[in-house]
Every structure is written in C-alpha cells, then in structure tokens.
CSV table of C-alpha atoms in Angstrom, one decimal:
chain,number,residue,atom,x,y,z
X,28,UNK,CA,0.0,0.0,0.0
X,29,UNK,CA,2.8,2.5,0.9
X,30,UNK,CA,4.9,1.9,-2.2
X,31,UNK,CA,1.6,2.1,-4.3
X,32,UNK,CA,1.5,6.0,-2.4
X,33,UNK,CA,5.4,6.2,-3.4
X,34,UNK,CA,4.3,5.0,-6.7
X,35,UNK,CA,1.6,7.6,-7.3
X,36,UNK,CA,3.8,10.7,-5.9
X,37,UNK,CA,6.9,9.4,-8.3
X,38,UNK,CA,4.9,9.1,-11.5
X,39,UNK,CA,2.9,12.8,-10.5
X,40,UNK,CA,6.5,14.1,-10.3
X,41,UNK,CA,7.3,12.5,-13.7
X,42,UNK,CA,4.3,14.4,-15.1
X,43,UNK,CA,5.7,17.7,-13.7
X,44,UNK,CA,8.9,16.8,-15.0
X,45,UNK,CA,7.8,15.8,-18.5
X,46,UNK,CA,5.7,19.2,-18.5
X,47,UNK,CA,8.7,21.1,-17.7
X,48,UNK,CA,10.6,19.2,-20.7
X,49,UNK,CA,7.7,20.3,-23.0
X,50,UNK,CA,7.2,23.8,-22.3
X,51,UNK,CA,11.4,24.2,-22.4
X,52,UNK,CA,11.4,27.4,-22.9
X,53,UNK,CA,15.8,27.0,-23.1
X,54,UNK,CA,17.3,23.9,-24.2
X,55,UNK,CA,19.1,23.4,-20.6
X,56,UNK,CA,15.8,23.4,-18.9
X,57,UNK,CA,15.1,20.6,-21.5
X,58,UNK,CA,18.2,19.6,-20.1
X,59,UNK,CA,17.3,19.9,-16.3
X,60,UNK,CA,13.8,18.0,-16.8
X,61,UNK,CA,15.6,15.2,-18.8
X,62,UNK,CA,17.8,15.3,-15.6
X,63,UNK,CA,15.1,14.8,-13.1
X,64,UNK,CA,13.3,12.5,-15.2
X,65,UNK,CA,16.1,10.1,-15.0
X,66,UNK,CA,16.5,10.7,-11.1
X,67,UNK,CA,12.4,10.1,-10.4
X,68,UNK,CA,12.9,7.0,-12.9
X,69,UNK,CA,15.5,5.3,-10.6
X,70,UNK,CA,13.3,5.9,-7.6
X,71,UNK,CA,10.4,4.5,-9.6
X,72,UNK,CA,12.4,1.8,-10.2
X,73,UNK,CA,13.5,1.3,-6.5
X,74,UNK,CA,10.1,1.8,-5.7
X,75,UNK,CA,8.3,-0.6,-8.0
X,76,UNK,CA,10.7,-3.3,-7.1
X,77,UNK,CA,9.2,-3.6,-3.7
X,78,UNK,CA,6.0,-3.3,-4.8
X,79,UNK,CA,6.4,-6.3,-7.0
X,80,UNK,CA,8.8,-7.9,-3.9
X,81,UNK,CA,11.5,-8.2,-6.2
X,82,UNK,CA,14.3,-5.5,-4.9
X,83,UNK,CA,16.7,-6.6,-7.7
X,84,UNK,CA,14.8,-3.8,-9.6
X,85,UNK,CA,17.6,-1.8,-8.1
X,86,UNK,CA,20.8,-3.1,-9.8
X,87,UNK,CA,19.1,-1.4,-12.6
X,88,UNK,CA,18.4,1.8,-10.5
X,89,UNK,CA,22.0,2.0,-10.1
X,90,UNK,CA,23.4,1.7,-13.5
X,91,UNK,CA,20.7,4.0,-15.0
X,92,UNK,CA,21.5,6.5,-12.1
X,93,UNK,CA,25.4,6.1,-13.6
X,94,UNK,CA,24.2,6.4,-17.4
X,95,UNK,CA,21.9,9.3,-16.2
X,96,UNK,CA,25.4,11.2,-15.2
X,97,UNK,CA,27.1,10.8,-17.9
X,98,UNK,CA,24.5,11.1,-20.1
X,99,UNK,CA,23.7,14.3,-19.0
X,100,UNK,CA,27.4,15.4,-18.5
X,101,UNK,CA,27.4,14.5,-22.7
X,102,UNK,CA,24.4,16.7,-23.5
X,103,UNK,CA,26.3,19.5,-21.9
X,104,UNK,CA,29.5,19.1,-23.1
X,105,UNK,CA,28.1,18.9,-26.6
X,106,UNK,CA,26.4,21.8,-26.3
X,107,UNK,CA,29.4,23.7,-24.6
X,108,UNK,CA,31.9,22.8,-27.2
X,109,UNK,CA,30.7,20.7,-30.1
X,110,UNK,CA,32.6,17.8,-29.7
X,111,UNK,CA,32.4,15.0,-27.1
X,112,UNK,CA,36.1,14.6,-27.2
X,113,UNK,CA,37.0,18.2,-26.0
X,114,UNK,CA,39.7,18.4,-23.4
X,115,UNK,CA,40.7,22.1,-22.3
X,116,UNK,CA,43.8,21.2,-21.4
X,117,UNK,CA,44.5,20.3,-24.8
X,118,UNK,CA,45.7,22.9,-27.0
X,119,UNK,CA,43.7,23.8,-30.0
S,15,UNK,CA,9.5,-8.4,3.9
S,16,UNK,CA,6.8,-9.1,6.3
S,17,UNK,CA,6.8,-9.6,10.5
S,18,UNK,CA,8.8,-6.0,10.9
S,19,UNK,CA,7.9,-4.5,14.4
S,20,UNK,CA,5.2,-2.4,14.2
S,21,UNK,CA,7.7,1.2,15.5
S,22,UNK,CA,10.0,0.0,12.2
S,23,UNK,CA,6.7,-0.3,9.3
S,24,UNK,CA,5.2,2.7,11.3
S,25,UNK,CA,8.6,4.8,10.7
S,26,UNK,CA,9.4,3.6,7.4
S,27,UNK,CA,5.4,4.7,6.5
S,28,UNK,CA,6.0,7.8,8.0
S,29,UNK,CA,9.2,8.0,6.3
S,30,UNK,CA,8.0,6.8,2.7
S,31,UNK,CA,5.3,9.8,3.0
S,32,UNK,CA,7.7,12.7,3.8
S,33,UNK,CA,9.9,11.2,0.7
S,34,UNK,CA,6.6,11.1,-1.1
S,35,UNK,CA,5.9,14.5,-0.5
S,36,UNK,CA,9.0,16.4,-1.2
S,37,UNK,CA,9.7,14.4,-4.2
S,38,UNK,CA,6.3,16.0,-5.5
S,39,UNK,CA,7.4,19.4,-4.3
S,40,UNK,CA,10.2,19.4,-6.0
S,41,UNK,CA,7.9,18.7,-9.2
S,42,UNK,CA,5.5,21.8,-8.4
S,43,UNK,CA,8.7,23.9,-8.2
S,44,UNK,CA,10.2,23.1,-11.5
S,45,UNK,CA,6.8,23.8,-13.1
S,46,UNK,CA,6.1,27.1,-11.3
S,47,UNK,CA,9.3,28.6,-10.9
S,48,UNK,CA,9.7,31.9,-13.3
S,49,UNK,CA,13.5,31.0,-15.0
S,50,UNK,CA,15.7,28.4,-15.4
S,51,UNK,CA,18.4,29.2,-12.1
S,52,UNK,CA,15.3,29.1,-10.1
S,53,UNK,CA,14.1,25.8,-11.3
S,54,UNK,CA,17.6,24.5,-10.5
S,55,UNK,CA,16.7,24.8,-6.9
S,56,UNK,CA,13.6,23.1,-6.8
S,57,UNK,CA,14.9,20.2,-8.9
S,58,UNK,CA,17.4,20.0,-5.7
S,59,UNK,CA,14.7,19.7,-3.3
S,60,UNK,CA,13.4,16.3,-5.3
S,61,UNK,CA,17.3,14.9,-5.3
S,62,UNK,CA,17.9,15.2,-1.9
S,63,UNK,CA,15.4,15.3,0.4
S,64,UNK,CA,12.8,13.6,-2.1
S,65,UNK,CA,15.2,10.7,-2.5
S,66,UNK,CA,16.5,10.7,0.6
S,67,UNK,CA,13.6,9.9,2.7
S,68,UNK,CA,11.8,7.8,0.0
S,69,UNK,CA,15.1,5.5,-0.1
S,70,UNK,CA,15.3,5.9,3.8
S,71,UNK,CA,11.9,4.6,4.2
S,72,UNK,CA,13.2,1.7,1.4
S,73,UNK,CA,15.7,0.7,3.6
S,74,UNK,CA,13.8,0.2,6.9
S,75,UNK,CA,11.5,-2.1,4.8
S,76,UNK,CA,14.4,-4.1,3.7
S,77,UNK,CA,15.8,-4.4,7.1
S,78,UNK,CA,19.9,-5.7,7.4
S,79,UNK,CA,20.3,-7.2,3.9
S,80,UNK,CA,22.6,-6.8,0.3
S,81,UNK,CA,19.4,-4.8,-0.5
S,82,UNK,CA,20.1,-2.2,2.4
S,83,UNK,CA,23.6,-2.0,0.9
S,84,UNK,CA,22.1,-1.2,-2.4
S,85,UNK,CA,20.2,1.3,-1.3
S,86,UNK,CA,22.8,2.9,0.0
S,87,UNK,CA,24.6,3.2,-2.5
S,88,UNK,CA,22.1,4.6,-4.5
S,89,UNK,CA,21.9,7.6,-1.8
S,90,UNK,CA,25.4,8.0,-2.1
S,91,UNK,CA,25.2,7.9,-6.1
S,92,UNK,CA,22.7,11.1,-5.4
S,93,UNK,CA,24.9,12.5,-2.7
S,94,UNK,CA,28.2,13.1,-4.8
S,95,UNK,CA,26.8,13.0,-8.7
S,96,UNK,CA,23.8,15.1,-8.0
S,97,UNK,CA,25.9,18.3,-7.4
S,98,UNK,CA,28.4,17.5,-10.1
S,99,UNK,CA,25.2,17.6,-12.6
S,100,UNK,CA,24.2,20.5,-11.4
S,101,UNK,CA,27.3,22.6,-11.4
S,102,UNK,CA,27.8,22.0,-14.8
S,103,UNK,CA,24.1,22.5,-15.7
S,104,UNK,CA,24.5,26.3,-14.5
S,105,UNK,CA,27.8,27.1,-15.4
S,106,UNK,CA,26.9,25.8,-19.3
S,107,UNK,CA,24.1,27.6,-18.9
S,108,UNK,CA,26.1,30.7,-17.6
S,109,UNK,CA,28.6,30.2,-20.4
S,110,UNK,CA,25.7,30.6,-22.8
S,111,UNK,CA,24.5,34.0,-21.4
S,112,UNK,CA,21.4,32.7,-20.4
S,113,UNK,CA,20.6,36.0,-18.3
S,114,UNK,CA,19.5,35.2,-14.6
S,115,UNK,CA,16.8,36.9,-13.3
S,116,UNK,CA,18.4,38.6,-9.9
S,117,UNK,CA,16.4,40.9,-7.2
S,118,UNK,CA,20.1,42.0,-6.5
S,119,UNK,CA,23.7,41.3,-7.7
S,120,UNK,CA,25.9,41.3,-4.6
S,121,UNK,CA,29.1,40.0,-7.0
S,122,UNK,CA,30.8,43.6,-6.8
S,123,UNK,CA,30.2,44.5,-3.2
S,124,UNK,CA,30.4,40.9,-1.9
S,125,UNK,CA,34.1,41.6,-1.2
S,126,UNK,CA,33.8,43.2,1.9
S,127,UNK,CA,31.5,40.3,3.7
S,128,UNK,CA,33.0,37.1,2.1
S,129,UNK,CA,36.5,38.5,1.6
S,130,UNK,CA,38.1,38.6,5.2
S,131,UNK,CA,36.9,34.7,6.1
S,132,UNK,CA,39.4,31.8,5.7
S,133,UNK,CA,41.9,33.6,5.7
F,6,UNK,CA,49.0,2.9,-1.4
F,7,UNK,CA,45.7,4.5,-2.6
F,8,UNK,CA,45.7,2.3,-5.6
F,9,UNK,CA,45.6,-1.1,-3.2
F,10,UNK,CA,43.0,0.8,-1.1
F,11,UNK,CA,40.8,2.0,-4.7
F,12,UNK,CA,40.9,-2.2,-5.7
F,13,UNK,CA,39.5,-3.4,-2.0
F,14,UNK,CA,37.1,-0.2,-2.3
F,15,UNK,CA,36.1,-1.7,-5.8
F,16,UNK,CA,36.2,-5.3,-5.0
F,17,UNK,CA,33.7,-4.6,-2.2
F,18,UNK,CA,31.3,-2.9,-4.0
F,19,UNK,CA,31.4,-5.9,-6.4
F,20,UNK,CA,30.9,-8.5,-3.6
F,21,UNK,CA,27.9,-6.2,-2.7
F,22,UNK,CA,26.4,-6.1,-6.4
F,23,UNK,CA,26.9,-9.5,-6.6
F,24,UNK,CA,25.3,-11.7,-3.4
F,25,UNK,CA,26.4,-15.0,-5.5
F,26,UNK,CA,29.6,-15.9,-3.9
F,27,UNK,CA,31.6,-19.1,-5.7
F,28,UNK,CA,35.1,-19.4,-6.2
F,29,UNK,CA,34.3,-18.3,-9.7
F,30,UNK,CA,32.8,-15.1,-9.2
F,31,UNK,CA,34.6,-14.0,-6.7
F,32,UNK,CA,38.2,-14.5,-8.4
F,33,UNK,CA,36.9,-13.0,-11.5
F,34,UNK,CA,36.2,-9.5,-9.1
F,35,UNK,CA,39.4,-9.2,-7.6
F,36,UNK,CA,40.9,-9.7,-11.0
F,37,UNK,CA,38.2,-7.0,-12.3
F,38,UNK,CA,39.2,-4.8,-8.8
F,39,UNK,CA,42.9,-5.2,-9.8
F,40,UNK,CA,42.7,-4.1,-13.4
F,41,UNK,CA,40.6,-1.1,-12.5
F,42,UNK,CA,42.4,0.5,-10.2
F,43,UNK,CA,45.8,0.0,-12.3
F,44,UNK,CA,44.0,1.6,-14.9
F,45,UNK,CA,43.4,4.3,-12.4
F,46,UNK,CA,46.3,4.7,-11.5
F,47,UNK,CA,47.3,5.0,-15.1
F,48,UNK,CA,44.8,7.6,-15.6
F,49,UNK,CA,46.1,9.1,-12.4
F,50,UNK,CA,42.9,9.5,-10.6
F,51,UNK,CA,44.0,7.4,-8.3
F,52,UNK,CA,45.6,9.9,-6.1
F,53,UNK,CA,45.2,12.9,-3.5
F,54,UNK,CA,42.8,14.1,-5.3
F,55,UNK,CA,40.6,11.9,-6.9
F,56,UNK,CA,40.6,9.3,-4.1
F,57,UNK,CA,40.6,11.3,-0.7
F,58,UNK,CA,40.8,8.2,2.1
F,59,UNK,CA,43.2,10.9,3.8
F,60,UNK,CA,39.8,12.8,5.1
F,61,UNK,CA,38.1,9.6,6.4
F,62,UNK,CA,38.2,11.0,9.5
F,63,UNK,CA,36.8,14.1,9.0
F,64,UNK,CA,33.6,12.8,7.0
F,65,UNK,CA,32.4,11.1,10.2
F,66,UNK,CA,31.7,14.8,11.7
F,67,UNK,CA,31.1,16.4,8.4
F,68,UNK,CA,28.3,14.8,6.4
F,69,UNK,CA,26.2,14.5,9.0
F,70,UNK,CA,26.4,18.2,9.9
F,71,UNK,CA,25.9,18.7,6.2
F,72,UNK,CA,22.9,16.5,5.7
F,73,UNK,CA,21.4,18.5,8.7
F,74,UNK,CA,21.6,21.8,7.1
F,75,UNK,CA,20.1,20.3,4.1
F,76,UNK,CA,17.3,19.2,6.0
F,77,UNK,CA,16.7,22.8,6.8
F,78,UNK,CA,17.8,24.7,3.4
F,79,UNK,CA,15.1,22.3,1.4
F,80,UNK,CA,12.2,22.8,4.3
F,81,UNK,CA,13.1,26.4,3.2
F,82,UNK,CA,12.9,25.8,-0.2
F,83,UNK,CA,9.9,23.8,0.1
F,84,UNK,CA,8.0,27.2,1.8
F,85,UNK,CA,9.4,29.0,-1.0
F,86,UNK,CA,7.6,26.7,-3.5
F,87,UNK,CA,4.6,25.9,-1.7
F,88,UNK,CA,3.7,29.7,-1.0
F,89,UNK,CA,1.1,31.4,-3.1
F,90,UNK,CA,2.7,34.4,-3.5
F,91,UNK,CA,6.4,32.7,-4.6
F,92,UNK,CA,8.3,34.7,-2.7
F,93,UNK,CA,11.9,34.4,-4.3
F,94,UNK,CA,14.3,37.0,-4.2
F,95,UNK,CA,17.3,35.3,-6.4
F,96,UNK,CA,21.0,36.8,-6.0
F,97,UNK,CA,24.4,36.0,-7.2
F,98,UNK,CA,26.9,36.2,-5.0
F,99,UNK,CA,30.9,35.9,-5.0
F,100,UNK,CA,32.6,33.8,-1.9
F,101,UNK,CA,35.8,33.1,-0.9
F,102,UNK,CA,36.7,29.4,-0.4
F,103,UNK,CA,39.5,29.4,2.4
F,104,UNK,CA,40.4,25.6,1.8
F,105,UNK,CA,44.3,25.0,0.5
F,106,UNK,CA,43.7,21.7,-1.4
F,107,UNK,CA,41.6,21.6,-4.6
F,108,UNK,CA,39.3,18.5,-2.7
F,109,UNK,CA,38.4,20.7,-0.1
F,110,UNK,CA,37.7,23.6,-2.8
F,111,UNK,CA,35.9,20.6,-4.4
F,112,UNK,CA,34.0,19.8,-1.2
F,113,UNK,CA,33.2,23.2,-0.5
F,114,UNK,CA,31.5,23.7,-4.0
F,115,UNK,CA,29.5,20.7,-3.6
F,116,UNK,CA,28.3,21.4,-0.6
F,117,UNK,CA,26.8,24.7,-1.5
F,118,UNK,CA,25.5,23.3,-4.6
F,119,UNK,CA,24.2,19.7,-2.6
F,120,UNK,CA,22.0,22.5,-0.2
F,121,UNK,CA,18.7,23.3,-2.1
F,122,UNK,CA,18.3,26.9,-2.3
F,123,UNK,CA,22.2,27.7,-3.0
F,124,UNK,CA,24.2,26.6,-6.5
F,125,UNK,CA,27.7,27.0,-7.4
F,126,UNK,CA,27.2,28.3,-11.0
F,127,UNK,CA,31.4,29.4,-10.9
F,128,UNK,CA,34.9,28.4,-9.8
F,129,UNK,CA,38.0,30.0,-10.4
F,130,UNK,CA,40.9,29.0,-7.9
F,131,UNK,CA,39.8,29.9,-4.7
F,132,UNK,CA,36.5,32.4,-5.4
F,133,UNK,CA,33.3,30.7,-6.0
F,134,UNK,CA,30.4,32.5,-7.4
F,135,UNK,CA,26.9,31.2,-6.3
F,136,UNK,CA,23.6,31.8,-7.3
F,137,UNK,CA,21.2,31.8,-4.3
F,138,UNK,CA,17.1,31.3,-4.3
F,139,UNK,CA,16.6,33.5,-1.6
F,140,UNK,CA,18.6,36.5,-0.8
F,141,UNK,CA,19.1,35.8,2.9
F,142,UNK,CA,21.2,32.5,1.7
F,143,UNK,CA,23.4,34.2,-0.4
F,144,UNK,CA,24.4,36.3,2.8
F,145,UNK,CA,24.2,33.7,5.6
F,146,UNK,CA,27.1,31.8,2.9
F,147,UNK,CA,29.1,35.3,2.8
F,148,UNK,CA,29.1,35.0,6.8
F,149,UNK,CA,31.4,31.7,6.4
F,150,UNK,CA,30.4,29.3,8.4
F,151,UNK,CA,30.3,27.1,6.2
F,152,UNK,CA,33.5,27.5,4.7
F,153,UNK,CA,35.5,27.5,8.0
F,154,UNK,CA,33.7,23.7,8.4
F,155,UNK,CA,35.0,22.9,5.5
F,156,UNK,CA,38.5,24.2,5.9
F,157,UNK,CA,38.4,22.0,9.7
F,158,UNK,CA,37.1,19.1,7.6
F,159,UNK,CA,40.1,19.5,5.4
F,160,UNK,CA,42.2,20.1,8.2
F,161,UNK,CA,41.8,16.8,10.0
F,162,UNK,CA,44.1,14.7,7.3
C-alpha cells in the first residue's frame, strides 16, 4: 500500500517533470527536466521493485543512475563545445 | 518483507510519506518557478530530500540485507553525482548568457563580507 | 597505497552487487578490482585528489552536519515553493573558499550546490560564485560558516 503512495507521488512528479521538458522554454531546462526525469525513474524503479517484492529492480536503479550522469554530463559538453572529445587542457 | 515490528513499518510509512511528499514538491517547483536558475533549486529539493527519505523509508522495509547496501549506494550515487550535474548545468548555462533573473547582484560588493573569512 | 586501497574499495562494491559468492565469481572480481584501479592509477585519478581516504576522519563529523543543514535549506525551499505568492528574491553572490587543497575547494562547492536553495554556478581557484534562491542565503554563505567547516574538515588529514 505504501509503495503504491510512493508509486503515485513518483509518476505525479514525472508528469511535472515531462511538462517542464515540453514547455522548455531553453534547451538546458530541457536539459534539467531530462535530468530529473532520470532521477524520479530510478526511484520508480526502487520503488516498484518492492512493490512487485523483487528488490533486484535496483541493480538497474543504479546503472541507469550512472548512465543518467554521464549522459547528461554529454548533453552538456556537446552543447558547450561541439565535440564530445574536447579536453581544455588540450591545445587547439 | 513481512513480520517487521510495528515502530520500524510505522517509521518507514512515516518516512516513505515525507519522501513522497517532497519528491512532489520538487515537481510543483520546477513547473512554477519563473527561469531556469530558479528551477535548479527546486529540482534539488526532489534529489535530496525527495530521494533521501523515500530511499530511507526503502531501507527500513528491507531491514539488514545486500538490499540495504544497495540502497545505499544509490543515496550516495545522489549524494556526490547530484551536485556535479548541477554545477555543470548552471555554469553551461552561464557560459551561454542565459541572463538570470536577480532581485540583487551582490558580485561587486560581496568583497567586503566574504572576503576577510578563511583567511 | 591508494591504488591497493581503490581495488579493496572496488572489490567490495562488487561483492555487494553480486550476493552470489563461488570461487568463480569472486576470483573474477578481484581480477576486475585489480585491473581497475591499475587503470586508475594509469589515468592518475587514483591519487590525493581523486581518491581522498586521507579525510576519512573528518567525513564522520562532516556529512552529518551537512545533511542536517540540508534538511533545513530544502524545508526552506519547500516554503518557497509551496507559497502562493512565490516569494523568491534570487542573488548572485561571489565567496571566498578558504580551503588550501583543490578536494576541499571541491567539497566546499559541492556542498553549496548539494543544499537546495544555494548553486555554485562558478569556480576560479579559490573564489566561487553562487547563485542563491533567496537573498538571505546568499548572505548567511558570505558569513562563512560554512567554509570554516569545510576548511576544519580538510584540516583533520
């Protein structure tokens, strides 16, 4: 019953999230939603694996909490520079 | 899972709620809040106290298991990454002039209450 | 040193992932354990910086006082939001980070940023610039009490 709660207020957030995505109006709070997005969808995640009774759910939580970071860390650094492969100690 | 103490299920409810709650004020926040710096903040509230509680709440359910462990790593995944996200998120968006909206700039006059600390 | 400390760090974390514990498994772990923390060490993360097990000390008294405040900057927040009037006044400040090692500079920006209501949008060397939800955070961080933990966290290497 009290994960089905967790459940509810997680996927209400998601909404939110996802509305914040839409309406943008910039790209980086695009960026920011897509961000919490993957945060609410490892606590989903956490969450619905109790509710099912099968907490293994959360090995995934924690590599998509992983990919979320560097996925997101991408975004931006494409965004900054152009190129995935920048390094500013590099010279250029 | 089942045949916890009542105190433990009754805290891990109470817990599970709170985590429940902030995790959906942190939602509210990201939709109302006028510009992007100010949405940062409120995304914040859902990564830390949001998460926290929820997967607090998690981990009293699980009791003393590899699960707990899991859990907790998961908090600590939030703990260190969340900030490093972040940072990044405002200073590219800084970088791109992406003007904030201030009701004051203290970045000139700052100097004489931040300057004579630490040292 | 560090780099035998970053394998058993690793090879714990995969005996927690795992819970299946044969002679198989657990050999292929330590080799996995082994081979990333040479690479590490290669990559020279593996050092003062990126792998801090100097400060173990001071994390016992730290985090928890940092978790505690927050506790109290989201309840803030969580007014903030909650209030039908939205009464946000944001402000950008500049503060001085009084910690001699880049992982307590490091530390110091995170925590400002970890605390809902305050962001580290700025480093360069020792001056941080933050942008703060409410205007009364941006001048309770100028105050420094929160950089003078930071600098006795650092301190108690």
């Amino acid at each position: 019953m009290m994960f089905a709660v967790a459940a509810a207020a997680v996927l209400l957030t998601l909404g939110l999230a996802v509305t914040r995505a839409i309406r943008g109006p910039t790209v980086f709070d695009r960026v920011l939603a897509g961000n919490s997005v993957g945060t609410l969808a490892i606590l989903l995640l956490a969450v619905v694996g109790f509710l099912t009774g099968r907490p293994e759910f959360l090995d995934i939580g924690i590599t998509y909490g992983l990919l979320n970071l560097i996925g997101t860390l991408a975004v931006l650094k494409f965004f900054r520079h152009g190129d995935l492969a920048y390094d500013a100690s590099e010279p250029r | 899972m089942s045949g916890l103490p009542v105190i433990v299920d009754a805290a891990s409810w109470l817990l599970i709620l709170l985590g429940s709650f902030f995790t959906v004020v942190g939602g509210i926040g990201l939709v109302r809040m006028p510009e992007f710096y100010t949405r940062m903040h409120a995304a914040s509230v859902t990564d830390t106290l949001g998460a926290g509680f929820l997967v607090l709440g998690l981990m009293l359910q699980a009791g003393f298991s590899l699960v707990t462990l899991k859990l907790l790593f998961l908090l600590a995944l939030f703990f260190f990454a969340g900030p490093v996200v972040t940072h990044a998120l405002a200073q590219a968006a800084l970088h791109e002039r992406i003007p904030p909206l201030l009701a004051e700039d203290r970045r000139g006059k700052a100097g004489a209450g931040g300057e004579p600390e630490g040292s | 040193m560090r780099v035998v400390s970053l394998a058993g760090f690793l090879f714990a974390f995969w005996l927690a992932l795992s819970g299946h514990y044969t002679l198989l498994l657990i050999a292929a772990g330590a080799v996995c354990a082994m081979l990333c923390a040479l690479v590490g060490r290669h990559m020279r993360v593996a050092d003062h910086e990126g792998h801090p097990i100097h400060l173990w000390r001071g994390t016992l008294t730290y985090y928890p006082w940092l978790v505690w405040e927050i506790a109290k900057s989201a309840w803030a927040v969580t007014k903030v939001i909650l209030h039908p009037r939205l009464p946000i006044s944001p402000t950008m400040t500049v503060v001085r980070a009084g910690q001699r090692s880049t992982a307590g500079v490091a530390t110091y920006a995170n925590s400002i940023t970890l605390t809902p209501g305050t962001i580290t949008v700025g480093v360069s060397g020792n001056t941080l610039t933050v942008h703060a939800l409410m205007r009364e955070g941006a001048i309770d961080l100028e105050g420094g009490g929160m950089d003078s933990r930071v600098t006795r966290f650092e301190a108690t290497a």
